[in-house]
Short mmCIF file of C-alpha atoms in Angstrom, two decimals:
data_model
loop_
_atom_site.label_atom_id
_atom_site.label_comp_id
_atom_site.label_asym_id
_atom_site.label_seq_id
_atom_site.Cartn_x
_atom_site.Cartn_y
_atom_site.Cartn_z
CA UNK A 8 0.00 0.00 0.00
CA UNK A 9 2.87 2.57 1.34
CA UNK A 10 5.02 1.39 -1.57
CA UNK A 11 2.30 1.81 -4.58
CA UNK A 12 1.35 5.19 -2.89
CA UNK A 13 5.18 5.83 -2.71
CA UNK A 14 5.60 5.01 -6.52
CA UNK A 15 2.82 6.80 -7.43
CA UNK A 16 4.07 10.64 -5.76
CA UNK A 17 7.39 9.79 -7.60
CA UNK A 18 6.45 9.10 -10.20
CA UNK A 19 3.70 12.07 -11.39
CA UNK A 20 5.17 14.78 -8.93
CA UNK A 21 6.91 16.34 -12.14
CA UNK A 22 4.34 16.19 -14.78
CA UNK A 23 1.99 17.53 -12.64
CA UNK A 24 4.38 20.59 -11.45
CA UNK A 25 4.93 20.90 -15.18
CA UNK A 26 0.94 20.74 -15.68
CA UNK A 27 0.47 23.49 -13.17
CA UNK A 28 2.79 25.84 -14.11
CA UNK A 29 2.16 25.68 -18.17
CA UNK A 30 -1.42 25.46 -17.78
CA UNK A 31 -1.54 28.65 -15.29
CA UNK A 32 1.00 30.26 -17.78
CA UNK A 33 -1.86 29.75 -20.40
CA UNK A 34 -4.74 30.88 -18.48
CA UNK A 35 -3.02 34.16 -17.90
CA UNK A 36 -1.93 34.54 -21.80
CA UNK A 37 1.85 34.20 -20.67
CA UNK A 38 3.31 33.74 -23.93
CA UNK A 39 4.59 30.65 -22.92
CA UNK A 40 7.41 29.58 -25.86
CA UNK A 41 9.04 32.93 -25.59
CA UNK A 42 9.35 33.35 -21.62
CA UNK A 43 10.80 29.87 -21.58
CA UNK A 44 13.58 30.11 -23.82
CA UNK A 45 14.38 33.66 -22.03
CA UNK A 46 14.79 32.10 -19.15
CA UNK A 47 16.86 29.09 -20.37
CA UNK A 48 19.31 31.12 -21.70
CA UNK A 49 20.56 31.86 -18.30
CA UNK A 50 21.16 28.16 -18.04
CA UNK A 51 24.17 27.65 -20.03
CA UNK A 52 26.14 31.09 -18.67
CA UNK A 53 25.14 29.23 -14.73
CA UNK A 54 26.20 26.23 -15.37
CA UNK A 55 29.93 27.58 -16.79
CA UNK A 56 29.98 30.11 -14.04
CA UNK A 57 30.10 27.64 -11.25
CA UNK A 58 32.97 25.22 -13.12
CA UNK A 59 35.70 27.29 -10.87
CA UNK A 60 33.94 26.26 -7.61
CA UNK A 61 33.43 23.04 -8.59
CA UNK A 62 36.77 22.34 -9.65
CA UNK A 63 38.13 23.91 -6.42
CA UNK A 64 35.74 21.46 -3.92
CA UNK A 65 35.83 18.07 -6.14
CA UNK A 66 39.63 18.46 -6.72
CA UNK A 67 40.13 18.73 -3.32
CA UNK A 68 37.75 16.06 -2.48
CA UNK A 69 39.00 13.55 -4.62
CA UNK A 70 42.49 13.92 -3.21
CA UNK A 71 40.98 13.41 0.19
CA UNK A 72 39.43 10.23 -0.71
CA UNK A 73 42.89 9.21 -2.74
CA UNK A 74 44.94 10.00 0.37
CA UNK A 75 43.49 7.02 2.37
CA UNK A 76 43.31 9.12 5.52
CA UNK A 77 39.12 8.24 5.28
CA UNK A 78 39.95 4.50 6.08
CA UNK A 79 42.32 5.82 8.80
CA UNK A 80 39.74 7.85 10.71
CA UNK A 81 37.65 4.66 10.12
CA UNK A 82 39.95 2.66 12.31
CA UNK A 83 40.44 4.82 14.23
CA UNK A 84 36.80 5.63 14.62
CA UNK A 85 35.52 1.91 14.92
CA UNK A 86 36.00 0.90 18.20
CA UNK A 87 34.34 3.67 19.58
CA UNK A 88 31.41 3.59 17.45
CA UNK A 89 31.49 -0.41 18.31
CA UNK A 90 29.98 0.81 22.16
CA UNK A 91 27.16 2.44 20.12
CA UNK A 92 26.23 -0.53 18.31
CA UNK A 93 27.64 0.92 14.91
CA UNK A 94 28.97 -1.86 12.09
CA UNK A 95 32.74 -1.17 11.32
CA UNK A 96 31.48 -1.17 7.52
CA UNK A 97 28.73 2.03 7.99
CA UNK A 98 31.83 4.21 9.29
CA UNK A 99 33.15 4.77 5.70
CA UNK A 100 29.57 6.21 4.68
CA UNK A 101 29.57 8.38 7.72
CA UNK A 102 32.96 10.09 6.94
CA UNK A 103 31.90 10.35 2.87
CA UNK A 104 28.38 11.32 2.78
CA UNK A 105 29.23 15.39 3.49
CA UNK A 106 31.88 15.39 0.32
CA UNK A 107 30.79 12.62 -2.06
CA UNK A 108 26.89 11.69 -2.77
CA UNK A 109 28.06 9.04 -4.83
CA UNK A 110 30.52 7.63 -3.23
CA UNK A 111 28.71 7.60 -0.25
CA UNK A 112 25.71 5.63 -2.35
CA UNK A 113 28.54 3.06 -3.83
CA UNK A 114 29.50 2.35 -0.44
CA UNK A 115 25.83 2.01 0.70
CA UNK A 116 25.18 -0.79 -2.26
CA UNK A 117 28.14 -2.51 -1.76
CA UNK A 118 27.28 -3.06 2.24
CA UNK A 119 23.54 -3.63 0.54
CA UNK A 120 25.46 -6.76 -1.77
CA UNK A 121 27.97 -8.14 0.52
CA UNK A 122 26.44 -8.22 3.60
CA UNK A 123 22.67 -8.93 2.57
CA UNK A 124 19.38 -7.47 3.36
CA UNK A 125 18.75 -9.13 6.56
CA UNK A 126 22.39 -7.27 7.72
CA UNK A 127 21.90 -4.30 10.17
CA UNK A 128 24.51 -2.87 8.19
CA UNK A 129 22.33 -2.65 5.30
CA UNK A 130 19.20 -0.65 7.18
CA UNK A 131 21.37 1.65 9.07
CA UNK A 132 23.62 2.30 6.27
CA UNK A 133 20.41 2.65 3.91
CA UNK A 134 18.85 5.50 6.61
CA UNK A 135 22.12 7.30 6.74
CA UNK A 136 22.66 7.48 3.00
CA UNK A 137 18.56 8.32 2.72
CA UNK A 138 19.19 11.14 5.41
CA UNK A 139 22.14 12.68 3.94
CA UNK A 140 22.70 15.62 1.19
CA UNK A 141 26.51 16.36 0.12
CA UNK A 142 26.89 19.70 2.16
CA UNK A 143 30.46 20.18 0.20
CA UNK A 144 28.71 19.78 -3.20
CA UNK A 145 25.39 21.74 -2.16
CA UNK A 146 27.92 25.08 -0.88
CA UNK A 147 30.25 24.87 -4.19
CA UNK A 148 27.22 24.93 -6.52
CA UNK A 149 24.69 27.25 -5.18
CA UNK A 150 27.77 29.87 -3.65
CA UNK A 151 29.37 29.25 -7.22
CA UNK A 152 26.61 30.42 -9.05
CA UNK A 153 26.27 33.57 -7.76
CA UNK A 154 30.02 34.25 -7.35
CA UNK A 155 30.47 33.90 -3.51
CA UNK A 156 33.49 32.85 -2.06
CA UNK A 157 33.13 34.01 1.88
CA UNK A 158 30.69 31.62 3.20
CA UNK A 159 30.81 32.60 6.97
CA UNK A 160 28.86 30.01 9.24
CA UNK A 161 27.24 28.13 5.89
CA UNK A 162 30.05 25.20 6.66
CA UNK A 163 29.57 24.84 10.18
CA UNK A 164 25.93 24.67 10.31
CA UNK A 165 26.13 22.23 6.90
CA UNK A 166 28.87 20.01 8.61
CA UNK A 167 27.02 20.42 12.75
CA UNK A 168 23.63 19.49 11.04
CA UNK A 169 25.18 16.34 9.18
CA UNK A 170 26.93 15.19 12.59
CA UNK A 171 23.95 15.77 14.17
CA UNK A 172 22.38 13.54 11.65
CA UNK A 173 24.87 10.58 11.79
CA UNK A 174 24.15 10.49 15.26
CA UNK A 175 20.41 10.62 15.14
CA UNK A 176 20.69 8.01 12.43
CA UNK A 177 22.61 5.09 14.47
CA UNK A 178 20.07 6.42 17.89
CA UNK A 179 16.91 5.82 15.88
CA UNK A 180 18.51 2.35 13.65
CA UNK A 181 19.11 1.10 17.78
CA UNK A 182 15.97 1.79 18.71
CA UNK A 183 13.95 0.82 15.54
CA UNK A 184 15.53 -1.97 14.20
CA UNK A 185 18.71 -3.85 16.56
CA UNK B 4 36.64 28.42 3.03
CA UNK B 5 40.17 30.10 2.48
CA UNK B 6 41.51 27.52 5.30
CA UNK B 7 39.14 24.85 4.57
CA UNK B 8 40.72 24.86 0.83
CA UNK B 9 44.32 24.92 2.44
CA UNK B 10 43.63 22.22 4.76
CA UNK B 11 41.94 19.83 2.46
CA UNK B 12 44.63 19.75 -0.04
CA UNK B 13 47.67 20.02 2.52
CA UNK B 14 46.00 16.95 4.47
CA UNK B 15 45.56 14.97 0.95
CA UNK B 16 49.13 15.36 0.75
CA UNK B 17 50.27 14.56 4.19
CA UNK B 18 48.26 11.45 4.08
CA UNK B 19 48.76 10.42 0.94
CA UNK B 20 52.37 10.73 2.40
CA UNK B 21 52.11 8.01 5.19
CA UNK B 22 49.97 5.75 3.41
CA UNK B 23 52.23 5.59 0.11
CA UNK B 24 49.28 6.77 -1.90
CA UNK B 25 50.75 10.35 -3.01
CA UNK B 26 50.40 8.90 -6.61
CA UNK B 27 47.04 8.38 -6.31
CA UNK B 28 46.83 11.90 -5.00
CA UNK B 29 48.43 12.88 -8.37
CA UNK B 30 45.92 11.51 -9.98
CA UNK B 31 43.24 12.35 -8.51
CA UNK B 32 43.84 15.86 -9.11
CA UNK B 33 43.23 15.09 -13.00
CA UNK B 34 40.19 12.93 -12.25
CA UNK B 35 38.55 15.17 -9.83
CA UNK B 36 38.94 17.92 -12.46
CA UNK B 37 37.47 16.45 -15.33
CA UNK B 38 34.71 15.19 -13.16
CA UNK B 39 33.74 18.75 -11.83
CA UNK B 40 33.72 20.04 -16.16
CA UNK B 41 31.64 16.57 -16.29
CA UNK B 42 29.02 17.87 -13.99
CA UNK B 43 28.38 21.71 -14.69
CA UNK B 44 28.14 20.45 -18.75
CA UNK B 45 25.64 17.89 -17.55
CA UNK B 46 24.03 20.47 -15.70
CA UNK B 47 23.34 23.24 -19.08
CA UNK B 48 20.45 21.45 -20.27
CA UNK B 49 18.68 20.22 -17.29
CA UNK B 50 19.47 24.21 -16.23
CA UNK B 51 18.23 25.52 -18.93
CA UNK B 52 14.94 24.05 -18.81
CA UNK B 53 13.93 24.38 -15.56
CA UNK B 54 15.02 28.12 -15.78
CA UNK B 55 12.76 28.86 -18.64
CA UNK B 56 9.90 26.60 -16.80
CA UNK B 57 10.32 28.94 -13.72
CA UNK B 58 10.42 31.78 -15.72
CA UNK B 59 6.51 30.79 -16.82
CA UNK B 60 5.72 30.33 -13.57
CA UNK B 61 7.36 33.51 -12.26
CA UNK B 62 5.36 35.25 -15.04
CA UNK B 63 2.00 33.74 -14.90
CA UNK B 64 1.83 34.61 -10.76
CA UNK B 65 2.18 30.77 -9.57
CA UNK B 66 5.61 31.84 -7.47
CA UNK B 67 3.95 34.79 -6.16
CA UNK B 68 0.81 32.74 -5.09
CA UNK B 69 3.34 29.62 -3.50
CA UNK B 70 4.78 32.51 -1.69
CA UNK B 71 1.86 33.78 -0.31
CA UNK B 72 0.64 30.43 1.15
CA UNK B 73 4.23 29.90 3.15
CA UNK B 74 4.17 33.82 4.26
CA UNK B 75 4.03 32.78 8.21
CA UNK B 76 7.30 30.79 7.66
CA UNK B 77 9.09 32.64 5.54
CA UNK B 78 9.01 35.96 7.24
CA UNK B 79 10.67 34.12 10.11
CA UNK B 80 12.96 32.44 7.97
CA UNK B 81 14.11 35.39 5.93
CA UNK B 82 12.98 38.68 7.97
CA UNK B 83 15.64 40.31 5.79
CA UNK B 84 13.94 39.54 2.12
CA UNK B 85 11.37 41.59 0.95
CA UNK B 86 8.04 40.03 1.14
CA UNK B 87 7.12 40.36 -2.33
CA UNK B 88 10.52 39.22 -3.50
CA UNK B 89 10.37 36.45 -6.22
CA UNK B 90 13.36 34.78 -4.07
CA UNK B 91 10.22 33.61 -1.81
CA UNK B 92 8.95 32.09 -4.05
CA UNK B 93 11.89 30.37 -5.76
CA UNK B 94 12.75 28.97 -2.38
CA UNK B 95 9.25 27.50 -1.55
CA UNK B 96 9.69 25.65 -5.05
CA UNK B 97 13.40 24.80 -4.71
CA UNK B 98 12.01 23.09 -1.23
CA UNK B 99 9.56 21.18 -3.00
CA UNK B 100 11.02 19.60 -5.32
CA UNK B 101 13.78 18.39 -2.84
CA UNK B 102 10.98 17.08 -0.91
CA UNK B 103 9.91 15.34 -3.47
CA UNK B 104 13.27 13.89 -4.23
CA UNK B 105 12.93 15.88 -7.85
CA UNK B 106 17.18 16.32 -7.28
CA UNK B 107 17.27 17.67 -11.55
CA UNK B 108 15.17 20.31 -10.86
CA UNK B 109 15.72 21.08 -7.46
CA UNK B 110 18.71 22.39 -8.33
CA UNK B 111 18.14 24.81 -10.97
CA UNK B 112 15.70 26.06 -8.73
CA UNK B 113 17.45 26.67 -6.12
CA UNK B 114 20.24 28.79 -8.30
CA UNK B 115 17.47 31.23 -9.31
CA UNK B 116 16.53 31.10 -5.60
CA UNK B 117 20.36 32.13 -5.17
CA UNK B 118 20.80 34.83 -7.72
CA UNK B 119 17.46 36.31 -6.24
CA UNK B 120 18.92 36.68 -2.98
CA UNK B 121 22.02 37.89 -3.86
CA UNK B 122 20.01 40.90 -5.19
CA UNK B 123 18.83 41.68 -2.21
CA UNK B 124 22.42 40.96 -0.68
CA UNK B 125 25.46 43.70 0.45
CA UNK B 126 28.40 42.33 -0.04
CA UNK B 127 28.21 40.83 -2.93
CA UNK B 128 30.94 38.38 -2.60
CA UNK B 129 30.21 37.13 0.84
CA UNK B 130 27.06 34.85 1.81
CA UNK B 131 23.86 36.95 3.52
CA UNK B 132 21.93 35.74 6.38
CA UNK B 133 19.22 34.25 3.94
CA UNK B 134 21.68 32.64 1.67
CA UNK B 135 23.00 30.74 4.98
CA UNK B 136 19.06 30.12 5.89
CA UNK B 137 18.36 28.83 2.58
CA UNK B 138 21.62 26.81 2.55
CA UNK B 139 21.28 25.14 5.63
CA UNK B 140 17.71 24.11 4.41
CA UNK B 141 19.04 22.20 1.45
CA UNK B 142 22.69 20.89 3.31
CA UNK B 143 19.70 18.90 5.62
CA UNK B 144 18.73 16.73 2.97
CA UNK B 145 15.09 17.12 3.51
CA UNK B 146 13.27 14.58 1.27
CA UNK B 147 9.59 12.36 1.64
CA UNK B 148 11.04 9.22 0.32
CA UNK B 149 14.50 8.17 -0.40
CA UNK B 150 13.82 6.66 -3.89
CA UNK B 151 17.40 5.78 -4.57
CA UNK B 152 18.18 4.04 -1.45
CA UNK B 153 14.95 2.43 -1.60
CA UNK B 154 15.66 0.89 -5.46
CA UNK B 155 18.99 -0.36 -4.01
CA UNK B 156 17.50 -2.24 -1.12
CA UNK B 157 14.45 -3.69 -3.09
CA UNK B 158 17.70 -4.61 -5.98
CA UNK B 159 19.38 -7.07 -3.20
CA UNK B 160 15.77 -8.34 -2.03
CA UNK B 161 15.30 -6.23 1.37
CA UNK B 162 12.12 -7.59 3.02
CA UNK B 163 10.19 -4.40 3.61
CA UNK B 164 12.07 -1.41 1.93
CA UNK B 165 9.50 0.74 2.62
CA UNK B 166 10.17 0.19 6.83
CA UNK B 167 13.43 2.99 6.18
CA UNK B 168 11.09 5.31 5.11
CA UNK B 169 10.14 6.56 8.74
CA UNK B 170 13.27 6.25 10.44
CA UNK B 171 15.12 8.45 7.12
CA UNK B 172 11.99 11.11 7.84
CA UNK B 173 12.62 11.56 11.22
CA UNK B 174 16.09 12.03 11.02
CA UNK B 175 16.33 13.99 7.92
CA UNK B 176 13.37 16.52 9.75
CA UNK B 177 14.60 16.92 12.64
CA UNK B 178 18.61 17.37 11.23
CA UNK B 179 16.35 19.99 9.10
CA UNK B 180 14.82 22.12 11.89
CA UNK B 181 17.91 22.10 13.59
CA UNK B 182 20.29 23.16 10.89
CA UNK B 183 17.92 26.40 10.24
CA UNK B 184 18.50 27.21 13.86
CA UNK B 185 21.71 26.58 14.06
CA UNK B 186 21.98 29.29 11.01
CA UNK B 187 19.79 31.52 12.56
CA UNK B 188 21.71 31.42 15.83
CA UNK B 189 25.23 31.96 14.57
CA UNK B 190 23.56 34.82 12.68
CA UNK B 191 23.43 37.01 15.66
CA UNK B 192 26.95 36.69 16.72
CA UNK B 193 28.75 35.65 13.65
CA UNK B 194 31.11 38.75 12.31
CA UNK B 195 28.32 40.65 10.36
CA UNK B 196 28.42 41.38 7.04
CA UNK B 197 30.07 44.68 5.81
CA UNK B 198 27.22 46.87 5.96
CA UNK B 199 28.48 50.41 4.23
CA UNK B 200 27.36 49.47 1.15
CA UNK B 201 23.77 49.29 2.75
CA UNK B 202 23.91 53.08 4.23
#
């Protein structure tokens, strides 16, 4: 029931925003053809604007994750995270999912394969990844686009709010699901 | 982010260092910049629609009306915008179709949502108290349903998928709520902007 209800919001949430917006835009003799490819225009000259900021956060990302130190914080984190009930094999998700969406989802399906669905691994892993949004990637885009390079507290509260969310994650996986 | 940048790349090296992996350091420096021309060129056309769809609706009145409707929350949110300031709007939509796990046009969105407020912002090259709002509103990850995660655990045969669905909401609202206090704590003793532009 959840999941056809589920399937059905994902899949006609779109058409029906586009729906709504070109059917009001007719109703209120918007030329409609014209205003759109105004405003796509603008989409090229964003998209080439932010390339500097991107390059500057993904470079520097990727050496991270080629340095190795995120399997060194994982053992160093594991046995700490072991008194919380927390799989060794979640921790690499936990250190990604602020700098890499997709390596944080890669991680998730490979715990998903190995390890099996029946794994705890799998659901705590699966409501970490579910929860999280790549704060690094989210800053360097939107910031990029409009040419801002002093973000002041937009970090922080990014990277508190994410902590915050790792450890809400493993409290509610305990109580839910162990 | 001057130090951030600094400390990123200066701690790739180090490590790379101890763990005989400065090669792959090397490399990844090539990788990680093709990847970052790979995504903003992916990102024109996807851009460019949803730009010219939000045009219509910024023409035809739907942003204004969306805008009305969330009035109470936004004029908490962002006392600092103009009520009647398309950036409302844009923000209320961007927020949708997050919720909605609609990540394509979510974006896009939320970059006219961007260049609005950096109309109404100062300095231009340093982030208003909105932009950090609006920020820490997408950082959260707000979404319904995590589709993505969900296809992955039904791929490997997950008896009830659907069960993460409560857990993720919980954690992803409440991580929400908190991160737009957070920002609009540090506003009040974070190093304002430079207001002479303003006067």
């Amino acid at each position: 029931m959840l999941h056809s209800i589920m399937n059905f919001i994902s899949l006609w949430a779109l058409p029906l925003i586009l729906l709504l917006i070109l059917t009001m835009g007719l109703v209120k003799k918007v030329p409609l053809y014209e205003v759109f490819t105004d405003g796509a225009k603008e989409g090229f000259s964003v998209s080439i604007n932010i390339i500097p900021y991107l390059v500057a956060i993904i470079v520097a990302i990727s050496m991270l994750r080629a340095s190795g130190i995120i399997e060194m914080a994982g053992e160093f984190l594991a046995p700490v995270l072991a008194h919380f009930n927390t799989p060794a094999d979640v921790i690499p998700i936990m250190l990604v999912r602020s700098l890499s969406g997709s390596a944080a989802l890669g991680i998730f399906s490979d715990i998903a394969h190995n390890l099996g669905p029946d794994n705890y691994a799998t659901t705590l892993a699966a409501v970490m990844v579910g929860s999280s949004e790549t704060t690094f990637y989210v800053l360097a885009v939107y910031f990029g686009a409009v040419g801002i390079s002093k973000l002041r507290y937009a970090l922080i509260v990014g990277l508190i709010a994410d902590l915050v969310g790792i450890i809400l994650a493993i409290t509610v996986c305990n109580f839910m699901f162990a | 982010m001057n130090y951030i940048f600094y400390l990123l790349i200066v701690v790739s090296i180090i490590a790379g260092a101890i763990n005989g992996k400065l090669n792959d350091v090397v490399n990844a420096i090539l990788s990680g910049a093709e990847l970052s021309v790979k995504v903003a060129f992916s990102l024109i056309g996807i851009m460019a629609f949803w730009l010219g769809m939000m045009k219509i609706a910024e023409k035809c009145g739907l942003i204004a009306i969306i805008a009305k409707i969330i009035k109470p929350i936004t004029k908490f949110l962002f006392n600092e915008i103009p009520e009647d300031s398309p950036a409302i709007g844009d923000i209320a939509m961007s927020f949708s179709a997050n919720a909605f796990g609609l990540t394509n046009a979510a974006t896009p969105i939320g970059i006219k949502a961007m260049e609005e407020l950096q109309r109404q912002n100062v300095d231009k090259s340093s982030a208003s108290n909105a932009m950090c709002v609006f920020l820490a509103m997408n950082t959260a990850g707000f979404q319904l349903i995590p589709a993505t995660v969900i296809a992955v655990l039904i791929g490997v045969g997950y008896k009830n998928p659907t069960a993460i669905i409560a857990p993720t909401l919980l954690v992803t609202s409440v991580t929400f709520v908190f991160a737009i206090l957070l920002a609009k704590l540090f506003q009040r003793f974070w190093v304002p902007q430079n207001r002479k532009e303003a006067e």
